[in-house]
Structure formats: structure tokens, C-alpha cells
């Protein structure tokens, strides 16, 4: 048992899907996994282990933002031997080429968080990126399923309400969507030499003002979830 995860060594699979919302973790586990066990409910940040198409997988809520995600990512890696993490969540589209409910694969993570500066110090502007093997696998799995995912740079905002960020400039430089976690996940994956990939569904659009409801975000992103699970079982390395 770690400080924030009420599990024993062996309770968590080596491959983990990590949504921010613990209720999305519950939905994924109850809807898609067999033989499900709830291994942690500490702080209501729910975690489950089960099987998908015969392969063992866990689903763990991470909370919102890089600081919260960093707690669960670090403990899963250091205390429970997790070697592959998929962030599955929602994002806001920033590019006119991205539509509501599109699936996005995070190729790289841009951020205004201090986590990178604090890690490397002044003068180094490290670029956290996805694991290419997972990215390539997810892209082709999606295409084989008739989906057309968008692949690109994701902006992980340190604050949800932030009027100071120049979103247009980020878009002009190729950033296609915004959320709050990807950069932190990719940085920690690089630090600990594990694999990570962000797979997102567009829940709202910064240009058009379109948005999904909170309930839809919790339960309706099934194409993204199935893609994440199918990619996960294709890349399990025990």
C-alpha cells in the first residue's frame, strides 16, 4: 500500500488506463472489464483491476491537473511496478481542423506548468513526447476500426481558468487541443523509463463554443475507451 493508493503489490496490472475522473475509471471497469476488483478507494480516487479479452489491465483515477496526476503516476510506477500508462480523458479543441468528439492521440505535450523547469533548471526547455510504439499502434488500431484520429501536440494547462494564455499563438504553432495532464505524464514516463500515451476525446471546442455535458464526458466516450483497451492489450509486455 502506498500513501495514496490502497493496494498491495500485485493488485495493479503492469498496464494501466488512467482517466482523470474516478467515476470514468469506475465506468470503464464495470462496462469493459471482466472479473473486476476495486483495489483502492482512498480519497475516492477509485482504482480497479480486471481482464479485457483475457489480458489483465487496471484503471486508476488520477484527479485533475499535473500535480494530482504526478502523485498517482509516481506511486504506480515506484510502488506497484506499472510500466505502461494510457491517459484517457477529455480535451478542448483549439484547431479548426478538430471537431467535437474527435479522438486525439497526444504526440507531444506542451505546458505552462513549472514541472519541466523545476526538473531541468534554467536554460533547458525539455519536450515531453509519447512513446512512439504505443502512438503508432493506437493510430493503426484506430484506422483499422474505421476511426480517423487526429495526432498532434497537446497543451497541458496549469490552470483551468487562465485568461493570460495566448491560445491563438499556440494554435498557430500547431497545438491542436488543451487539457491539464499530458506533459506531466510524458515527463514522468521519461524519468522512470516507462511507456505512456494520451488518448483523448474532444469534449468542447474553444473556437465554436460546442460542448458535451458532464454526464456525456463520464460515460459516452466509448470509441476512445475501446481504442485505448485494444491498443493496451496489443502492447502488454509482462
PDB file of C-alpha atoms in Angstrom:
ATOM      1  CA  UNK A   1       0.000   0.000   0.000  1.00  0.00           C
ATOM      2  CA  UNK A   2       1.338   3.425  -0.954  1.00  0.00           C
ATOM      3  CA  UNK A   3       0.429   6.790   0.567  1.00  0.00           C
ATOM      4  CA  UNK A   4      -2.458   7.450  -1.814  1.00  0.00           C
ATOM      5  CA  UNK A   5      -3.317   4.045  -3.318  1.00  0.00           C
ATOM      6  CA  UNK A   6      -4.827   1.403  -1.053  1.00  0.00           C
ATOM      7  CA  UNK A   7      -3.482  -1.635  -2.884  1.00  0.00           C
ATOM      8  CA  UNK A   8      -0.933  -4.382  -2.282  1.00  0.00           C
ATOM      9  CA  UNK A   9       1.937  -5.204  -4.624  1.00  0.00           C
ATOM     10  CA  UNK A  10       0.418  -7.377  -7.345  1.00  0.00           C
ATOM     11  CA  UNK A  11      -3.069  -5.845  -7.125  1.00  0.00           C
ATOM     12  CA  UNK A  12      -2.341  -3.461 -10.002  1.00  0.00           C
ATOM     13  CA  UNK A  13      -1.570  -4.702 -13.516  1.00  0.00           C
ATOM     14  CA  UNK A  14       1.559  -3.614 -15.361  1.00  0.00           C
ATOM     15  CA  UNK A  15      -0.643  -1.731 -17.857  1.00  0.00           C
ATOM     16  CA  UNK A  16      -2.963   0.991 -16.564  1.00  0.00           C
ATOM     17  CA  UNK A  17      -5.610   3.202 -18.130  1.00  0.00           C
ATOM     18  CA  UNK A  18      -5.684   6.480 -16.224  1.00  0.00           C
ATOM     19  CA  UNK A  19      -8.666   8.809 -16.595  1.00  0.00           C
ATOM     20  CA  UNK A  20      -8.751  11.965 -14.515  1.00  0.00           C
ATOM     21  CA  UNK A  21     -12.295  11.320 -13.294  1.00  0.00           C
ATOM     22  CA  UNK A  22     -12.558   8.381 -10.851  1.00  0.00           C
ATOM     23  CA  UNK A  23     -16.157   7.858 -11.991  1.00  0.00           C
ATOM     24  CA  UNK A  24     -14.879   7.350 -15.527  1.00  0.00           C
ATOM     25  CA  UNK A  25     -12.497   4.758 -14.098  1.00  0.00           C
ATOM     26  CA  UNK A  26     -15.494   3.036 -12.485  1.00  0.00           C
ATOM     27  CA  UNK A  27     -17.453   3.199 -15.752  1.00  0.00           C
ATOM     28  CA  UNK A  28     -14.591   1.703 -17.770  1.00  0.00           C
ATOM     29  CA  UNK A  29     -14.045  -1.104 -15.273  1.00  0.00           C
ATOM     30  CA  UNK A  30     -17.714  -2.015 -14.898  1.00  0.00           C
ATOM     31  CA  UNK A  31     -18.524  -1.709 -18.610  1.00  0.00           C
ATOM     32  CA  UNK A  32     -15.494  -3.303 -20.255  1.00  0.00           C
ATOM     33  CA  UNK A  33     -13.551  -5.444 -17.802  1.00  0.00           C
ATOM     34  CA  UNK A  34     -14.286  -8.939 -16.516  1.00  0.00           C
ATOM     35  CA  UNK A  35     -13.548 -10.237 -13.005  1.00  0.00           C
ATOM     36  CA  UNK A  36     -13.224  -6.693 -11.696  1.00  0.00           C
ATOM     37  CA  UNK A  37     -11.726  -5.972  -8.266  1.00  0.00           C
ATOM     38  CA  UNK A  38     -11.809  -2.494  -6.682  1.00  0.00           C
ATOM     39  CA  UNK A  39      -8.305  -2.329  -5.198  1.00  0.00           C
ATOM     40  CA  UNK A  40      -8.447   1.247  -3.872  1.00  0.00           C
ATOM     41  CA  UNK A  41     -10.961   3.883  -2.822  1.00  0.00           C
ATOM     42  CA  UNK A  42      -8.571   6.132  -0.875  1.00  0.00           C
ATOM     43  CA  UNK A  43      -9.855   9.730  -1.157  1.00  0.00           C
ATOM     44  CA  UNK A  44     -12.471   8.284  -3.551  1.00  0.00           C
ATOM     45  CA  UNK A  45      -9.782   8.133  -6.246  1.00  0.00           C
ATOM     46  CA  UNK A  46     -11.019   4.767  -7.445  1.00  0.00           C
ATOM     47  CA  UNK A  47      -8.812   2.033  -8.873  1.00  0.00           C
ATOM     48  CA  UNK A  48      -9.829  -1.294 -10.424  1.00  0.00           C
ATOM     49  CA  UNK A  49      -8.161  -4.360 -11.904  1.00  0.00           C
ATOM     50  CA  UNK A  50      -9.815  -6.834 -14.262  1.00  0.00           C
ATOM     51  CA  UNK A  51      -9.327  -8.500 -17.628  1.00  0.00           C
ATOM     52  CA  UNK A  52     -10.096  -7.341 -21.145  1.00  0.00           C
ATOM     53  CA  UNK A  53     -10.154 -10.027 -23.838  1.00  0.00           C
ATOM     54  CA  UNK A  54      -8.226 -12.212 -21.427  1.00  0.00           C
ATOM     55  CA  UNK A  55      -5.471  -9.685 -20.675  1.00  0.00           C
ATOM     56  CA  UNK A  56      -5.019  -8.169 -17.213  1.00  0.00           C
ATOM     57  CA  UNK A  57      -5.489  -4.387 -17.076  1.00  0.00           C
ATOM     58  CA  UNK A  58      -6.025  -1.790 -14.340  1.00  0.00           C
ATOM     59  CA  UNK A  59      -7.915   1.505 -14.428  1.00  0.00           C
ATOM     60  CA  UNK A  60      -6.921   4.239 -11.965  1.00  0.00           C
ATOM     61  CA  UNK A  61      -8.335   7.742 -11.500  1.00  0.00           C
ATOM     62  CA  UNK A  62      -5.695  10.477 -11.399  1.00  0.00           C
ATOM     63  CA  UNK A  63      -7.618  13.613 -10.476  1.00  0.00           C
ATOM     64  CA  UNK A  64      -7.306  16.911 -12.324  1.00  0.00           C
ATOM     65  CA  UNK A  65      -4.027  18.574 -13.241  1.00  0.00           C
ATOM     66  CA  UNK A  66      -0.363  17.618 -13.325  1.00  0.00           C
ATOM     67  CA  UNK A  67       0.207  17.766  -9.523  1.00  0.00           C
ATOM     68  CA  UNK A  68      -2.537  15.206  -8.860  1.00  0.00           C
ATOM     69  CA  UNK A  69      -1.604  13.005 -11.809  1.00  0.00           C
ATOM     70  CA  UNK A  70       2.041  13.061 -10.716  1.00  0.00           C
ATOM     71  CA  UNK A  71       1.140  11.550  -7.327  1.00  0.00           C
ATOM     72  CA  UNK A  72      -0.675   8.547  -8.795  1.00  0.00           C
ATOM     73  CA  UNK A  73       1.743   8.055 -11.684  1.00  0.00           C
ATOM     74  CA  UNK A  74       4.790   8.076  -9.399  1.00  0.00           C
ATOM     75  CA  UNK A  75       3.271   5.698  -6.854  1.00  0.00           C
ATOM     76  CA  UNK A  76       2.023   3.276  -9.518  1.00  0.00           C
ATOM     77  CA  UNK A  77       5.495   3.120 -11.059  1.00  0.00           C
ATOM     78  CA  UNK A  78       7.595   3.027  -7.900  1.00  0.00           C
ATOM     79  CA  UNK A  79       5.355   1.018  -5.578  1.00  0.00           C
ATOM     80  CA  UNK A  80       3.415  -1.263  -7.944  1.00  0.00           C
ATOM     81  CA  UNK A  81       5.687  -1.887 -10.935  1.00  0.00           C
ATOM     82  CA  UNK A  82       3.477  -0.292 -13.591  1.00  0.00           C
ATOM     83  CA  UNK A  83       5.344   0.001 -16.893  1.00  0.00           C
ATOM     84  CA  UNK A  84       2.714   1.337 -19.315  1.00  0.00           C
ATOM     85  CA  UNK A  85       0.175   4.122 -18.752  1.00  0.00           C
ATOM     86  CA  UNK A  86      -2.535   5.415 -21.055  1.00  0.00           C
ATOM     87  CA  UNK A  87      -4.145   8.698 -20.107  1.00  0.00           C
ATOM     88  CA  UNK A  88      -7.758   8.510 -21.319  1.00  0.00           C
ATOM     89  CA  UNK A  89      -9.749  11.686 -20.980  1.00  0.00           C
ATOM     90  CA  UNK A  90     -11.407  14.713 -22.484  1.00  0.00           C
ATOM     91  CA  UNK A  91      -9.934  17.835 -24.030  1.00  0.00           C
ATOM     92  CA  UNK A  92     -10.862  21.133 -25.567  1.00  0.00           C
ATOM     93  CA  UNK A  93     -10.179  21.516 -29.290  1.00  0.00           C
ATOM     94  CA  UNK A  94      -8.096  24.506 -30.349  1.00  0.00           C
ATOM     95  CA  UNK A  95      -7.675  23.825 -34.079  1.00  0.00           C
ATOM     96  CA  UNK A  96     -10.362  24.406 -36.735  1.00  0.00           C
ATOM     97  CA  UNK A  97      -9.382  21.012 -38.169  1.00  0.00           C
ATOM     98  CA  UNK A  98     -10.551  19.254 -34.986  1.00  0.00           C
ATOM     99  CA  UNK A  99     -14.233  18.582 -34.351  1.00  0.00           C
ATOM    100  CA  UNK A 100     -16.326  17.816 -31.271  1.00  0.00           C
ATOM    101  CA  UNK A 101     -15.998  14.131 -30.236  1.00  0.00           C
ATOM    102  CA  UNK A 102     -12.909  13.589 -32.424  1.00  0.00           C
ATOM    103  CA  UNK A 103     -10.309  11.227 -30.982  1.00  0.00           C
ATOM    104  CA  UNK A 104      -6.892  12.779 -30.421  1.00  0.00           C
ATOM    105  CA  UNK A 105      -3.582  10.994 -29.910  1.00  0.00           C
ATOM    106  CA  UNK A 106      -1.093  13.119 -27.998  1.00  0.00           C
ATOM    107  CA  UNK A 107       2.183  13.087 -29.915  1.00  0.00           C
ATOM    108  CA  UNK A 108       3.815  15.616 -27.588  1.00  0.00           C
ATOM    109  CA  UNK A 109       2.964  17.710 -24.552  1.00  0.00           C
ATOM    110  CA  UNK A 110       3.363  21.473 -24.238  1.00  0.00           C
ATOM    111  CA  UNK A 111       2.716  23.126 -20.880  1.00  0.00           C
ATOM    112  CA  UNK A 112       2.919  26.300 -18.812  1.00  0.00           C
ATOM    113  CA  UNK A 113       3.446  24.180 -15.696  1.00  0.00           C
ATOM    114  CA  UNK A 114       6.710  24.652 -13.812  1.00  0.00           C
ATOM    115  CA  UNK A 115       7.295  20.886 -13.622  1.00  0.00           C
ATOM    116  CA  UNK A 116       9.711  20.891 -16.588  1.00  0.00           C
ATOM    117  CA  UNK A 117      11.627  23.992 -15.463  1.00  0.00           C
ATOM    118  CA  UNK A 118      11.879  22.609 -11.930  1.00  0.00           C
ATOM    119  CA  UNK A 119      13.194  19.296 -13.283  1.00  0.00           C
ATOM    120  CA  UNK A 120      15.867  20.641 -15.638  1.00  0.00           C
ATOM    121  CA  UNK A 121      16.631  24.113 -14.330  1.00  0.00           C
ATOM    122  CA  UNK A 122      17.167  27.311 -16.330  1.00  0.00           C
ATOM    123  CA  UNK A 123      18.145  27.123 -19.975  1.00  0.00           C
ATOM    124  CA  UNK A 124      16.693  23.694 -20.804  1.00  0.00           C
ATOM    125  CA  UNK A 125      13.265  23.542 -22.467  1.00  0.00           C
ATOM    126  CA  UNK A 126      12.648  19.805 -22.495  1.00  0.00           C
ATOM    127  CA  UNK A 127       9.942  18.478 -24.852  1.00  0.00           C
ATOM    128  CA  UNK A 128       7.985  15.543 -23.371  1.00  0.00           C
ATOM    129  CA  UNK A 129       6.739  13.148 -26.054  1.00  0.00           C
ATOM    130  CA  UNK A 130       4.660   9.989 -26.319  1.00  0.00           C
ATOM    131  CA  UNK A 131       6.088   6.501 -26.649  1.00  0.00           C
ATOM    132  CA  UNK A 132       6.276   6.001 -30.426  1.00  0.00           C
ATOM    133  CA  UNK A 133       5.431   2.286 -30.321  1.00  0.00           C
ATOM    134  CA  UNK A 134       2.185   2.987 -28.452  1.00  0.00           C
ATOM    135  CA  UNK A 135       1.368   6.004 -30.637  1.00  0.00           C
ATOM    136  CA  UNK A 136       1.912   4.040 -33.840  1.00  0.00           C
ATOM    137  CA  UNK A 137      -0.124   1.106 -32.521  1.00  0.00           C
ATOM    138  CA  UNK A 138      -3.034   3.321 -31.431  1.00  0.00           C
ATOM    139  CA  UNK A 139      -3.073   5.149 -34.761  1.00  0.00           C
ATOM    140  CA  UNK A 140      -3.241   1.970 -36.833  1.00  0.00           C
ATOM    141  CA  UNK A 141      -5.685   0.288 -34.459  1.00  0.00           C
ATOM    142  CA  UNK A 142      -7.968   3.306 -34.854  1.00  0.00           C
ATOM    143  CA  UNK A 143      -7.669   3.311 -38.652  1.00  0.00           C
ATOM    144  CA  UNK A 144      -8.382  -0.429 -38.788  1.00  0.00           C
ATOM    145  CA  UNK A 145     -11.548   0.242 -36.745  1.00  0.00           C
ATOM    146  CA  UNK A 146     -12.776   2.885 -39.188  1.00  0.00           C
ATOM    147  CA  UNK A 147     -11.783   5.826 -36.982  1.00  0.00           C
ATOM    148  CA  UNK A 148      -9.808   8.877 -38.088  1.00  0.00           C
ATOM    149  CA  UNK A 149      -7.794  10.076 -35.093  1.00  0.00           C
ATOM    150  CA  UNK A 150      -6.051  13.421 -35.024  1.00  0.00           C
ATOM    151  CA  UNK A 151      -2.400  13.295 -33.950  1.00  0.00           C
ATOM    152  CA  UNK A 152      -0.578  16.298 -32.556  1.00  0.00           C
ATOM    153  CA  UNK A 153       0.749  18.479 -29.778  1.00  0.00           C
ATOM    154  CA  UNK A 154      -1.404  18.828 -26.638  1.00  0.00           C
ATOM    155  CA  UNK A 155      -1.265  21.828 -24.326  1.00  0.00           C
ATOM    156  CA  UNK A 156      -1.464  20.822 -20.642  1.00  0.00           C
ATOM    157  CA  UNK A 157      -2.676  23.947 -18.874  1.00  0.00           C
ATOM    158  CA  UNK A 158      -1.561  24.521 -15.301  1.00  0.00           C
ATOM    159  CA  UNK A 159      -4.798  26.400 -14.586  1.00  0.00           C
ATOM    160  CA  UNK A 160      -8.244  25.652 -15.997  1.00  0.00           C
ATOM    161  CA  UNK A 161      -9.303  29.302 -15.807  1.00  0.00           C
ATOM    162  CA  UNK A 162      -6.482  31.245 -17.425  1.00  0.00           C
ATOM    163  CA  UNK A 163      -7.059  34.390 -19.469  1.00  0.00           C
ATOM    164  CA  UNK A 164      -3.335  35.076 -19.851  1.00  0.00           C
ATOM    165  CA  UNK A 165      -2.508  32.188 -22.198  1.00  0.00           C
ATOM    166  CA  UNK A 166      -2.309  33.115 -25.901  1.00  0.00           C
ATOM    167  CA  UNK A 167      -4.286  30.184 -27.284  1.00  0.00           C
ATOM    168  CA  UNK A 168      -4.209  31.571 -30.822  1.00  0.00           C
ATOM    169  CA  UNK A 169      -0.422  31.619 -30.832  1.00  0.00           C
ATOM    170  CA  UNK A 170      -0.308  28.039 -29.555  1.00  0.00           C
ATOM    171  CA  UNK A 171      -2.723  27.034 -32.320  1.00  0.00           C
ATOM    172  CA  UNK A 172      -0.630  28.860 -34.910  1.00  0.00           C
ATOM    173  CA  UNK A 173       2.343  26.767 -33.757  1.00  0.00           C
ATOM    174  CA  UNK A 174       0.423  23.519 -34.247  1.00  0.00           C
ATOM    175  CA  UNK A 175      -1.093  22.786 -30.839  1.00  0.00           C
ATOM    176  CA  UNK A 176      -4.442  21.119 -31.526  1.00  0.00           C
ATOM    177  CA  UNK A 177      -6.083  20.699 -28.119  1.00  0.00           C
ATOM    178  CA  UNK A 178      -5.828  21.540 -24.432  1.00  0.00           C
ATOM    179  CA  UNK A 179      -6.241  19.553 -21.216  1.00  0.00           C
ATOM    180  CA  UNK A 180      -4.289  19.512 -17.938  1.00  0.00           C
ATOM    181  CA  UNK A 181      -2.137  16.390 -17.654  1.00  0.00           C
ATOM    182  CA  UNK A 182      -0.261  15.081 -20.707  1.00  0.00           C
ATOM    183  CA  UNK A 183       3.034  16.952 -20.290  1.00  0.00           C
ATOM    184  CA  UNK A 184       3.366  15.738 -16.716  1.00  0.00           C
ATOM    185  CA  UNK A 185       2.650  12.144 -17.673  1.00  0.00           C
ATOM    186  CA  UNK A 186       5.173  12.146 -20.520  1.00  0.00           C
ATOM    187  CA  UNK A 187       7.835  13.773 -18.354  1.00  0.00           C
ATOM    188  CA  UNK A 188       7.408  11.183 -15.596  1.00  0.00           C
ATOM    189  CA  UNK A 189       7.359   8.352 -18.127  1.00  0.00           C
ATOM    190  CA  UNK A 190      10.712   9.581 -19.465  1.00  0.00           C
ATOM    191  CA  UNK A 191      12.124   9.939 -15.953  1.00  0.00           C
ATOM    192  CA  UNK A 192      11.157   6.405 -14.931  1.00  0.00           C
ATOM    193  CA  UNK A 193      11.757   4.780 -18.346  1.00  0.00           C
ATOM    194  CA  UNK A 194       8.215   3.541 -18.832  1.00  0.00           C
ATOM    195  CA  UNK A 195       5.827   3.903 -21.787  1.00  0.00           C
ATOM    196  CA  UNK A 196       2.968   6.409 -21.927  1.00  0.00           C
ATOM    197  CA  UNK A 197       0.363   7.656 -24.373  1.00  0.00           C
ATOM    198  CA  UNK A 198      -2.523  10.105 -24.113  1.00  0.00           C
ATOM    199  CA  UNK A 199      -5.764   9.259 -25.936  1.00  0.00           C
ATOM    200  CA  UNK A 200      -8.472  11.913 -25.719  1.00  0.00           C
ATOM    201  CA  UNK A 201     -11.980  12.711 -26.897  1.00  0.00           C
ATOM    202  CA  UNK A 202     -12.850  16.309 -27.739  1.00  0.00           C
ATOM    203  CA  UNK A 203     -15.492  17.364 -25.221  1.00  0.00           C
ATOM    204  CA  UNK A 204     -15.666  21.048 -26.150  1.00  0.00           C
ATOM    205  CA  UNK A 205     -14.348  23.430 -28.766  1.00  0.00           C
ATOM    206  CA  UNK A 206     -12.640  26.709 -27.933  1.00  0.00           C
ATOM    207  CA  UNK A 207     -13.454  28.179 -31.355  1.00  0.00           C
ATOM    208  CA  UNK A 208     -17.073  27.112 -31.895  1.00  0.00           C
ATOM    209  CA  UNK A 209     -18.248  27.003 -28.279  1.00  0.00           C
ATOM    210  CA  UNK A 210     -19.702  23.497 -28.722  1.00  0.00           C
ATOM    211  CA  UNK A 211     -19.542  21.260 -25.657  1.00  0.00           C
ATOM    212  CA  UNK A 212     -20.687  17.946 -24.217  1.00  0.00           C
ATOM    213  CA  UNK A 213     -22.368  17.583 -20.817  1.00  0.00           C
ATOM    214  CA  UNK A 214     -20.587  16.335 -17.698  1.00  0.00           C
ATOM    215  CA  UNK A 215     -22.610  13.100 -17.891  1.00  0.00           C
ATOM    216  CA  UNK A 216     -21.598  12.577 -21.529  1.00  0.00           C
ATOM    217  CA  UNK A 217     -17.953  13.083 -20.564  1.00  0.00           C
ATOM    218  CA  UNK A 218     -18.308  10.444 -17.848  1.00  0.00           C
ATOM    219  CA  UNK A 219     -19.992   7.732 -19.893  1.00  0.00           C
ATOM    220  CA  UNK A 220     -20.193   8.399 -23.629  1.00  0.00           C
ATOM    221  CA  UNK A 221     -16.599   8.337 -24.858  1.00  0.00           C
ATOM    222  CA  UNK A 222     -16.769   4.677 -25.747  1.00  0.00           C
ATOM    223  CA  UNK A 223     -14.822   4.804 -29.020  1.00  0.00           C
ATOM    224  CA  UNK A 224     -11.859   6.286 -27.150  1.00  0.00           C
ATOM    225  CA  UNK A 225     -12.147   3.700 -24.377  1.00  0.00           C
ATOM    226  CA  UNK A 226     -12.303   0.735 -26.765  1.00  0.00           C
ATOM    227  CA  UNK A 227      -9.369   2.119 -28.753  1.00  0.00           C
ATOM    228  CA  UNK A 228      -7.351   2.521 -25.550  1.00  0.00           C
ATOM    229  CA  UNK A 229      -8.140  -1.002 -24.369  1.00  0.00           C
ATOM    230  CA  UNK A 230      -7.439  -2.606 -27.754  1.00  0.00           C
ATOM    231  CA  UNK A 231      -4.148  -0.725 -28.010  1.00  0.00           C
ATOM    232  CA  UNK A 232      -3.275  -1.705 -24.455  1.00  0.00           C
ATOM    233  CA  UNK A 233      -3.753  -5.444 -24.898  1.00  0.00           C
ATOM    234  CA  UNK A 234      -1.776  -5.369 -28.160  1.00  0.00           C
ATOM    235  CA  UNK A 235       1.208  -3.866 -26.345  1.00  0.00           C
ATOM    236  CA  UNK A 236       1.309  -5.660 -22.987  1.00  0.00           C
ATOM    237  CA  UNK A 237       4.841  -6.718 -22.108  1.00  0.00           C
ATOM    238  CA  UNK A 238       4.952  -8.826 -18.962  1.00  0.00           C
TER     239      UNK A 238
END
